[in-house]
PDB file of C-alpha atoms in Angstrom:
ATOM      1  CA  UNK A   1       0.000   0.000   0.000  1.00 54.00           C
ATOM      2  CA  UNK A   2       0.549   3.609  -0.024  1.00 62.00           C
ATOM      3  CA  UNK A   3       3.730   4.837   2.396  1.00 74.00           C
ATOM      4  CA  UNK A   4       5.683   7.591   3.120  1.00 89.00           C
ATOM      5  CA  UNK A   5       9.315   7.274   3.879  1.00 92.00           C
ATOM      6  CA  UNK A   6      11.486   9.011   6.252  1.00 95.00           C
ATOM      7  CA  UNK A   7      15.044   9.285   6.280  1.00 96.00           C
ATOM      8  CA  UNK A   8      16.822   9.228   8.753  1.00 96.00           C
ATOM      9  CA  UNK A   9      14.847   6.703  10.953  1.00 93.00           C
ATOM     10  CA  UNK A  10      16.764   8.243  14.102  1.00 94.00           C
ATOM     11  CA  UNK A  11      19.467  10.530  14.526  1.00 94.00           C
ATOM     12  CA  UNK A  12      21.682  12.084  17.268  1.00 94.00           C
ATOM     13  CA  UNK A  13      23.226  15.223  17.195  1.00 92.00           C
ATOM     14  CA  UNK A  14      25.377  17.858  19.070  1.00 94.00           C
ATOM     15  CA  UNK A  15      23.547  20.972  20.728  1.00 94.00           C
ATOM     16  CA  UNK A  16      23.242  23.703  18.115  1.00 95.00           C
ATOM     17  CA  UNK A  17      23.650  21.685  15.265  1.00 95.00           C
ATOM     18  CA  UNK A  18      21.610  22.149  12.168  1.00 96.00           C
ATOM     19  CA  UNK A  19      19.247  19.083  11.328  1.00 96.00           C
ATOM     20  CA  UNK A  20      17.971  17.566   8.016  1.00 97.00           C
ATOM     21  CA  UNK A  21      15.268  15.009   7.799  1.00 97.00           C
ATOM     22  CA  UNK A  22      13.327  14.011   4.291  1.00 96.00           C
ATOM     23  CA  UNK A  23      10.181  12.387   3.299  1.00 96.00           C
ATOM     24  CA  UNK A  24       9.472  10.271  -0.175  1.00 95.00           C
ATOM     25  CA  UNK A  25       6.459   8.810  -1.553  1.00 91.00           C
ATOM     26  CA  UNK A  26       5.595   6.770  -4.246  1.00 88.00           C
ATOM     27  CA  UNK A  27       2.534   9.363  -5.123  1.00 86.00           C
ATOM     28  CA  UNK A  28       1.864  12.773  -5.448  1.00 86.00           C
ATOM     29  CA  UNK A  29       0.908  15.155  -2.733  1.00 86.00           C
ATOM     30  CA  UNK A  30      -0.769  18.166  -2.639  1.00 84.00           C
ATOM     31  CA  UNK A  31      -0.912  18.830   1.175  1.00 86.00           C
ATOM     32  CA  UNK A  32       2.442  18.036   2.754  1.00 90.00           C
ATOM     33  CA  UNK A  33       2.020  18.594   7.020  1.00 91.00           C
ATOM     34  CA  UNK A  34       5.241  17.961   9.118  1.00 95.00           C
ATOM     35  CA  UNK A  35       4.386  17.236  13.112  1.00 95.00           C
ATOM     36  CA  UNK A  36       6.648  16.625  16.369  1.00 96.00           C
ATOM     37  CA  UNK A  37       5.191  14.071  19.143  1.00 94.00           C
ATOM     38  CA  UNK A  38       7.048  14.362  22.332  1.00 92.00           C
ATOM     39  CA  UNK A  39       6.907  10.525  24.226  1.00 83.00           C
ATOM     40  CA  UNK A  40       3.992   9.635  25.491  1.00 80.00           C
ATOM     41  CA  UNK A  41       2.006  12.606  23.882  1.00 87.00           C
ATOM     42  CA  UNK A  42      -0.179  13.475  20.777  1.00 90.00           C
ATOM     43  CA  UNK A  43       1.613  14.515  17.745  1.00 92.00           C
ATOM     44  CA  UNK A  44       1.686  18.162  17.513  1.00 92.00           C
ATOM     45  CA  UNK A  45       1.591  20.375  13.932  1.00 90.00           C
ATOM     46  CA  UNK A  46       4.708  21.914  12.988  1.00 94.00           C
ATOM     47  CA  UNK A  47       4.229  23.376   9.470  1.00 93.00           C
ATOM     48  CA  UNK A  48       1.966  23.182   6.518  1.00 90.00           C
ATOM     49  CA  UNK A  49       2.916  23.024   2.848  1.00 91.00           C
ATOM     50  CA  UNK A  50       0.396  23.806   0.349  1.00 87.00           C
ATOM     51  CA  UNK A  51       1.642  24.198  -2.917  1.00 90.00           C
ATOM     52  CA  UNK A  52       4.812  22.377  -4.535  1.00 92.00           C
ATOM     53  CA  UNK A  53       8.115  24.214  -4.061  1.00 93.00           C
ATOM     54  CA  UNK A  54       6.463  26.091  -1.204  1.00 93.00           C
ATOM     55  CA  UNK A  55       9.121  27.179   1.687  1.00 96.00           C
ATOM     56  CA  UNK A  56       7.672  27.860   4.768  1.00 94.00           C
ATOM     57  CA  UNK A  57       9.548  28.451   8.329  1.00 95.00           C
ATOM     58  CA  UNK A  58       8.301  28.151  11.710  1.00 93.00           C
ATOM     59  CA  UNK A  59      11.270  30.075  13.779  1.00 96.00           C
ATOM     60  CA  UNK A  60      13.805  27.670  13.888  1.00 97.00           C
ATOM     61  CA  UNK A  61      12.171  25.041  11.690  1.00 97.00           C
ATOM     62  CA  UNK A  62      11.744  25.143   7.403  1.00 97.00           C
ATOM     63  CA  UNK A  63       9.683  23.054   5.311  1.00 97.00           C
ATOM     64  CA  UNK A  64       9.850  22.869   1.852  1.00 97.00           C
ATOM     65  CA  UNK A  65       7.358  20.838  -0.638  1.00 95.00           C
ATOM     66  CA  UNK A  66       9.113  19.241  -3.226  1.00 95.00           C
ATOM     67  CA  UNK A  67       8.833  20.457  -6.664  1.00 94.00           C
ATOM     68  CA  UNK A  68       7.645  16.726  -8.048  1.00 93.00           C
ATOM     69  CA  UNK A  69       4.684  16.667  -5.087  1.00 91.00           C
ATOM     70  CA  UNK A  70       6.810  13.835  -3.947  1.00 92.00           C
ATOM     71  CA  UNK A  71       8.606  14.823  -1.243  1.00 95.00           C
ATOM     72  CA  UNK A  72       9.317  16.827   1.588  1.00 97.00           C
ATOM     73  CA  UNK A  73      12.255  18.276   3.485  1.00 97.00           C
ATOM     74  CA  UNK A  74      12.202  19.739   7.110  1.00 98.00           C
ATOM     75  CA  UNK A  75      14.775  21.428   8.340  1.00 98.00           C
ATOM     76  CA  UNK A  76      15.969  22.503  12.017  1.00 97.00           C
ATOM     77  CA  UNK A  77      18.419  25.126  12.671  1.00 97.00           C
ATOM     78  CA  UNK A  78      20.858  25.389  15.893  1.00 96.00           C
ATOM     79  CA  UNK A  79      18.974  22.614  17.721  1.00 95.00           C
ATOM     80  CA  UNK A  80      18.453  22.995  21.597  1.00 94.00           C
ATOM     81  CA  UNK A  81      17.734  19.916  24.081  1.00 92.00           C
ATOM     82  CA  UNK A  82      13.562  20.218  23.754  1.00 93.00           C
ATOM     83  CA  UNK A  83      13.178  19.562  19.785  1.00 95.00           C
ATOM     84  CA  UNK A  84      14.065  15.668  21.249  1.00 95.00           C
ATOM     85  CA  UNK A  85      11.077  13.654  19.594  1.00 95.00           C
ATOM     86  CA  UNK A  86      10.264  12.235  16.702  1.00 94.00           C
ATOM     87  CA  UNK A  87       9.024  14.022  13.707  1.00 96.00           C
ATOM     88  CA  UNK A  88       6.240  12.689  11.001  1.00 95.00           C
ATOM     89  CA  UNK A  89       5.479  13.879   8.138  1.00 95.00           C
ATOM     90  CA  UNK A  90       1.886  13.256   6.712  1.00 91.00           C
ATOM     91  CA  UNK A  91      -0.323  14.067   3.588  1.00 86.00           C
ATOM     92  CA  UNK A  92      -3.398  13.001   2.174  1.00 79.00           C
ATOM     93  CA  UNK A  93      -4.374  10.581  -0.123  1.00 68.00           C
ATOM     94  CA  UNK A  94      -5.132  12.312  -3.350  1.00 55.00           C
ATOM     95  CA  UNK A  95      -8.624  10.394  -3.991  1.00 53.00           C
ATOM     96  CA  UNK A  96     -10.730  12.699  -2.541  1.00 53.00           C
ATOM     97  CA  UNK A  97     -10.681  11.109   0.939  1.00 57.00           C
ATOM     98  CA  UNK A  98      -9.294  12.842   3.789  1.00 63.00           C
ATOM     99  CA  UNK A  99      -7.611   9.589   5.131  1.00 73.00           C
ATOM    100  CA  UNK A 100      -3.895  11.091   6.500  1.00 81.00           C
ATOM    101  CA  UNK A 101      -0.533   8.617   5.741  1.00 86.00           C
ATOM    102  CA  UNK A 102       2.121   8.761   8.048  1.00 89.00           C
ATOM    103  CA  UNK A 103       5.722   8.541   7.531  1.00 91.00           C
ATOM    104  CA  UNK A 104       7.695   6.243   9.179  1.00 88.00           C
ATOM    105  CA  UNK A 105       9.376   8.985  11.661  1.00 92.00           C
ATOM    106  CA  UNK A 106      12.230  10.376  12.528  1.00 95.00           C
ATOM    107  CA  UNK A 107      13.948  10.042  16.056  1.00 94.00           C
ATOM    108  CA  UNK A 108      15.690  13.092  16.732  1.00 95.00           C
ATOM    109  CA  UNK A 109      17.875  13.117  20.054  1.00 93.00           C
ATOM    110  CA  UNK A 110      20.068  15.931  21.032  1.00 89.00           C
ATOM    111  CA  UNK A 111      23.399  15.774  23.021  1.00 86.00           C
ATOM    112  CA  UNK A 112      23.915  19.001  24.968  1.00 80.00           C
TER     113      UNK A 112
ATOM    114  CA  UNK B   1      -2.753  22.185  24.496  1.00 81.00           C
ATOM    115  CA  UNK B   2      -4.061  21.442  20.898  1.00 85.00           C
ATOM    116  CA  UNK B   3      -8.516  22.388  22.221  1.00 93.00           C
ATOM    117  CA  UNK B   4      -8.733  18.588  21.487  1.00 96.00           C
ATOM    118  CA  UNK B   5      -9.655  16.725  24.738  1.00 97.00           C
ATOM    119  CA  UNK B   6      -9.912  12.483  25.363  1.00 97.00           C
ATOM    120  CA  UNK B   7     -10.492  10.329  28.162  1.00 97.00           C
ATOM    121  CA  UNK B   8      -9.495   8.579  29.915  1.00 97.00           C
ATOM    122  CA  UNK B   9      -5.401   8.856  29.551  1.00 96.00           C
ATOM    123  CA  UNK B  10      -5.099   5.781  30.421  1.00 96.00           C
ATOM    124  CA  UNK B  11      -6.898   2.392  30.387  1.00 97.00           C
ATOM    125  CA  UNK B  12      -5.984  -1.229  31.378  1.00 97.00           C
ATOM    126  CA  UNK B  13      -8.313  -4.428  30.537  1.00 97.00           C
ATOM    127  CA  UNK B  14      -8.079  -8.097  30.187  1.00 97.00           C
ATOM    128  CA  UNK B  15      -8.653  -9.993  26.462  1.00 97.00           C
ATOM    129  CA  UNK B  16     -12.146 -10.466  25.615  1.00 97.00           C
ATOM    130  CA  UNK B  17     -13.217  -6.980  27.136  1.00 97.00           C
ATOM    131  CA  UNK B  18     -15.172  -3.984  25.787  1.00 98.00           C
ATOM    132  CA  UNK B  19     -13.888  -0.596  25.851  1.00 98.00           C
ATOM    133  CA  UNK B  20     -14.859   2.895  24.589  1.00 98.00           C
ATOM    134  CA  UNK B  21     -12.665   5.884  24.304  1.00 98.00           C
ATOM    135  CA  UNK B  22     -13.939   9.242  24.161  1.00 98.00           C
ATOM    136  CA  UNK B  23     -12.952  12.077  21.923  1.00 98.00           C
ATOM    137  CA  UNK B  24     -14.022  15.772  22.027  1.00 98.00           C
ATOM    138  CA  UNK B  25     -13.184  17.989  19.103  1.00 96.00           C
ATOM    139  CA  UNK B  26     -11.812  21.398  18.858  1.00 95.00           C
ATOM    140  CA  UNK B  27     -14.597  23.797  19.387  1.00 94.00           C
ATOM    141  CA  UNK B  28     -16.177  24.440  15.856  1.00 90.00           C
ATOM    142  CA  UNK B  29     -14.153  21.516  14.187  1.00 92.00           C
ATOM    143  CA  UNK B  30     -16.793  19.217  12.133  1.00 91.00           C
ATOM    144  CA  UNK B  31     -14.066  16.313  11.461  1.00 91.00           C
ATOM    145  CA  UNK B  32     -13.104  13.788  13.971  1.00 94.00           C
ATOM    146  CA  UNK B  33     -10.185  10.987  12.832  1.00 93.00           C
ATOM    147  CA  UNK B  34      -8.806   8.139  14.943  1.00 96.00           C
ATOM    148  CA  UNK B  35      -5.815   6.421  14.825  1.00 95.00           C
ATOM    149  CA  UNK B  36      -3.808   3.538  16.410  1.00 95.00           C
ATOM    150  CA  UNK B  37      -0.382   4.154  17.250  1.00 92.00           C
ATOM    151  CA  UNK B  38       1.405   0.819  18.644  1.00 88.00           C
ATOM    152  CA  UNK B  39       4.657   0.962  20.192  1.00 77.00           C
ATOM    153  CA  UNK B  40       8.103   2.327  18.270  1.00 67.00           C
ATOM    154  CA  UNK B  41       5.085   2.598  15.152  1.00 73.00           C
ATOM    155  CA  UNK B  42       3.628   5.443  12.569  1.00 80.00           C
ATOM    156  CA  UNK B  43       0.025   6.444  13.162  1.00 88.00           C
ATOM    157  CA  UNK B  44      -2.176   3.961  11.526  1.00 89.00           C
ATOM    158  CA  UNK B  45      -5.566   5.857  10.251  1.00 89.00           C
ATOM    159  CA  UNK B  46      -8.783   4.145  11.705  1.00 93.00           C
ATOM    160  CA  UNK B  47     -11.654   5.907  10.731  1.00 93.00           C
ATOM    161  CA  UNK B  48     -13.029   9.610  10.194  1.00 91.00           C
ATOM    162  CA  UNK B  49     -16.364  11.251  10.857  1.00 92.00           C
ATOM    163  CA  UNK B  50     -17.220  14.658   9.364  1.00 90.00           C
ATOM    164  CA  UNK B  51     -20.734  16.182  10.883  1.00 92.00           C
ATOM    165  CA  UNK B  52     -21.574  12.914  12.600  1.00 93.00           C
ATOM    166  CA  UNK B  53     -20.983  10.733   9.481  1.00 93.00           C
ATOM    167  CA  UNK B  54     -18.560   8.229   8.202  1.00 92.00           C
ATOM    168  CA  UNK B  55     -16.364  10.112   5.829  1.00 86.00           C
ATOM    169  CA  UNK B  56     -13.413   7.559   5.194  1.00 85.00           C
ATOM    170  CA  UNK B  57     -11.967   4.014   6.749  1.00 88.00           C
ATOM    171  CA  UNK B  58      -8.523   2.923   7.114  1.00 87.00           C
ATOM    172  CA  UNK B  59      -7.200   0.004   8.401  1.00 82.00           C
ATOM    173  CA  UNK B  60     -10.294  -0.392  11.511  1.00 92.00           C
ATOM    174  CA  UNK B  61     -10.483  -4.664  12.196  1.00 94.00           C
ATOM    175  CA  UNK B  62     -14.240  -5.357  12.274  1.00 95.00           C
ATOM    176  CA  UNK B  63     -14.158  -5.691  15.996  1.00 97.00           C
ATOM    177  CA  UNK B  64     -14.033  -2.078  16.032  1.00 97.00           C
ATOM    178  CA  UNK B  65     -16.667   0.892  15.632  1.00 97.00           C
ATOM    179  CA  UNK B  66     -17.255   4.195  16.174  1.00 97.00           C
ATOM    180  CA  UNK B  67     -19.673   7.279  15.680  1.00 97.00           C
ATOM    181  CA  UNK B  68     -19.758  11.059  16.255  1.00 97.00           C
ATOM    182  CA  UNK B  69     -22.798  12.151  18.037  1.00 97.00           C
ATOM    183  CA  UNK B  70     -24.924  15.520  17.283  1.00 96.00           C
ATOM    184  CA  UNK B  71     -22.803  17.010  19.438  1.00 96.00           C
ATOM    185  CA  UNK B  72     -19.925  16.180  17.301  1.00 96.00           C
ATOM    186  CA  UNK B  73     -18.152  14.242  19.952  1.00 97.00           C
ATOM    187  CA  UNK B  74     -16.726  10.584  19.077  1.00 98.00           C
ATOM    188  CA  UNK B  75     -16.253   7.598  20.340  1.00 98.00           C
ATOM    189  CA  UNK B  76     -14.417   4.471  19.452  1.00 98.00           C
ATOM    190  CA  UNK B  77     -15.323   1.369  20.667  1.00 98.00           C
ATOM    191  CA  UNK B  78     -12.874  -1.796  21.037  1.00 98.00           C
ATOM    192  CA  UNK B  79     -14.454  -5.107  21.545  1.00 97.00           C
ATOM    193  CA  UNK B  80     -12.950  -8.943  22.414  1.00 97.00           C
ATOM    194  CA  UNK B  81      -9.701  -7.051  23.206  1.00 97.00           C
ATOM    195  CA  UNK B  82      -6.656  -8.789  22.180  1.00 96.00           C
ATOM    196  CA  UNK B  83      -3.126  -8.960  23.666  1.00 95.00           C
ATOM    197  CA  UNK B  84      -2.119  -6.732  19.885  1.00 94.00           C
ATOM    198  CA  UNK B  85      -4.990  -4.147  20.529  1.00 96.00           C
ATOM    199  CA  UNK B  86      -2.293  -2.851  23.051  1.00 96.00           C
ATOM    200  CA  UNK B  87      -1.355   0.854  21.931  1.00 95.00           C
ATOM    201  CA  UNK B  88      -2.092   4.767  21.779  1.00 95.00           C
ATOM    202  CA  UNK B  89      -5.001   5.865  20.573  1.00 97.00           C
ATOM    203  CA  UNK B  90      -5.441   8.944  19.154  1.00 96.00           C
ATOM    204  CA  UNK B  91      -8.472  10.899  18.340  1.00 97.00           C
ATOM    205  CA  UNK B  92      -7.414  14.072  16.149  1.00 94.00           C
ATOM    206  CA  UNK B  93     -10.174  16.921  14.725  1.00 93.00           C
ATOM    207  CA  UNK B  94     -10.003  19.607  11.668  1.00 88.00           C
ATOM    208  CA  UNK B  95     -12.656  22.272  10.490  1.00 84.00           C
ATOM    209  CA  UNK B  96     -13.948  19.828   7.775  1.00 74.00           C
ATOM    210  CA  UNK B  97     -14.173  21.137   4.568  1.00 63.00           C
ATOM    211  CA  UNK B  98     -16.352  20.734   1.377  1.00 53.00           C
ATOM    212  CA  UNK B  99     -15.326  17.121  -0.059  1.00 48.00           C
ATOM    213  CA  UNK B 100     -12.608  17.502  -2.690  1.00 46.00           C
ATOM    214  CA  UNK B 101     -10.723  20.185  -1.281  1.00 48.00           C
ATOM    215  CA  UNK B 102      -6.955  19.725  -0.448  1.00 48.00           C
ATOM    216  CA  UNK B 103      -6.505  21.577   2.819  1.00 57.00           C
ATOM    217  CA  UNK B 104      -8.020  20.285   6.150  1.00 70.00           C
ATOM    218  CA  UNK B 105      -5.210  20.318   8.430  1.00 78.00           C
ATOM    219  CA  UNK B 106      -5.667  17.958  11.848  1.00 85.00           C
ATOM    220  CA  UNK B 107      -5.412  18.727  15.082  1.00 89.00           C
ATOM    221  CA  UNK B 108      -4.656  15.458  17.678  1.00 93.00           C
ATOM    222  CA  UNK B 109      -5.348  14.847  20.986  1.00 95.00           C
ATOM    223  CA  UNK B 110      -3.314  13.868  23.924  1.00 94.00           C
ATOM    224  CA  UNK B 111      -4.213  10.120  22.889  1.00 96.00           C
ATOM    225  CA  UNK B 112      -5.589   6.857  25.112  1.00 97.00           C
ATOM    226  CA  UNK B 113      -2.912   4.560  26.573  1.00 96.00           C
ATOM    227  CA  UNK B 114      -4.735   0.859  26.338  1.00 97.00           C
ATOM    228  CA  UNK B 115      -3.315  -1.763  27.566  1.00 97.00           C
ATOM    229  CA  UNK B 116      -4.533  -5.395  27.438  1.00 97.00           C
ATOM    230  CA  UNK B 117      -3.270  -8.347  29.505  1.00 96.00           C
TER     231      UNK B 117
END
């Protein structure tokens, strides 16, 4: 079935470093959403991307929707200690249904 | 604190059981989704009610149901519980928007912690 993958599946990095994560499908998107769930908590909405080769920033954090409608990029700048979590991104199908896929996630951990 | 609101946080039963989780919506938000998230997995997509009516399933096992009341709260209701119906559950709402449309961004809750032994 339909899937979106992230890359990296986890990644640990130094306080202040700058972070790049990705998202591929095999179809085309026209809503790409990027959220953050903390453990044990609901997944939270970072950043909506609308149109393809949209670039949108949420203070630290920039998405950008992939020209093809295929992917996604997020990326986090100077990381501090609380952007620990993993990250999804999401979309909808594009058959008229509002039924959201999930990537497979990113584990971020920072090292302060 | 996303407006969305479920209880209870967490709930422990024995295989076989019946359980019902309850979701509340952002106020004004017309679309309620559920999903199952099991442990170290994605967000697996359930079911979705927009107005009080099924809108779209996912991957929901027959044991399963749920409805959105006038009110436009949901519930989800889990029946002959297995040891693999362990996980989060997470109820999430949106504004709901004319069918079609590309934008409907969702809003989750602080999810249901189930356990079944």
């Amino acid at each position: 079935g339909q899937q979106l993958n992230q890359s990296p599946q986890s990644m640990f990095i130094q306080e202040g470093e700058d972070v790049s994560m990705n998202c591929t499908s095999s179809s085309i998107f026209n809503t790409w959403l990027w959220y953050k769930q903390d453990p044990g908590e609901g997944p939270v909405l970072l950043i909506a991307l609308y149109k393809a080769g949209e670039l949108t920033s949420n203070g630290r954090l920039t998405a950008q929707f992939g020209i093809t409608r295929k992917d996604s990029f997020l990326n986090i700048s100077a990381s501090i200690p609380s952007d620990v979590g993993i990250y999804f991104c999401a979309g909808p199908l594009t058959s008229g249904t509002y039924k959201y896929i999930f990537g497979t996630g990113t584990r971020l951990k920072v090292l302060a | 604190d996303s407006g969305v609101t479920q209880t209870p946080k967490h709930l422990i039963t024995a295989t076989g059981q019946r359980v019902t989780l309850r979701c509340s919506p952002r106020s004004g938000d017309l679309s309620v989704y559920w999903y199952q998230q099991s442990l170290d997995q994605g967000l697996q997509f359930l079911i979705q009610y927009y107005n009080g009516e099924e809108r779209a399933k996912g991957n929901i096992l027959e044991r399963f149901s749920a409805q959105q009341f006038p009110d436009l709260h949901s519930e989800l209701n889990l029946s002959s519980l297995e040891l693999g119906d362990s996980a989060l559950y997470f109820c999430a709402s949106s504004p709901g928007v004319q069918w079609g449309a590309s934008t409907d961004t969702q809003y989750f809750g602080p999810g249901t912690r189930l356990t079944v032994l």
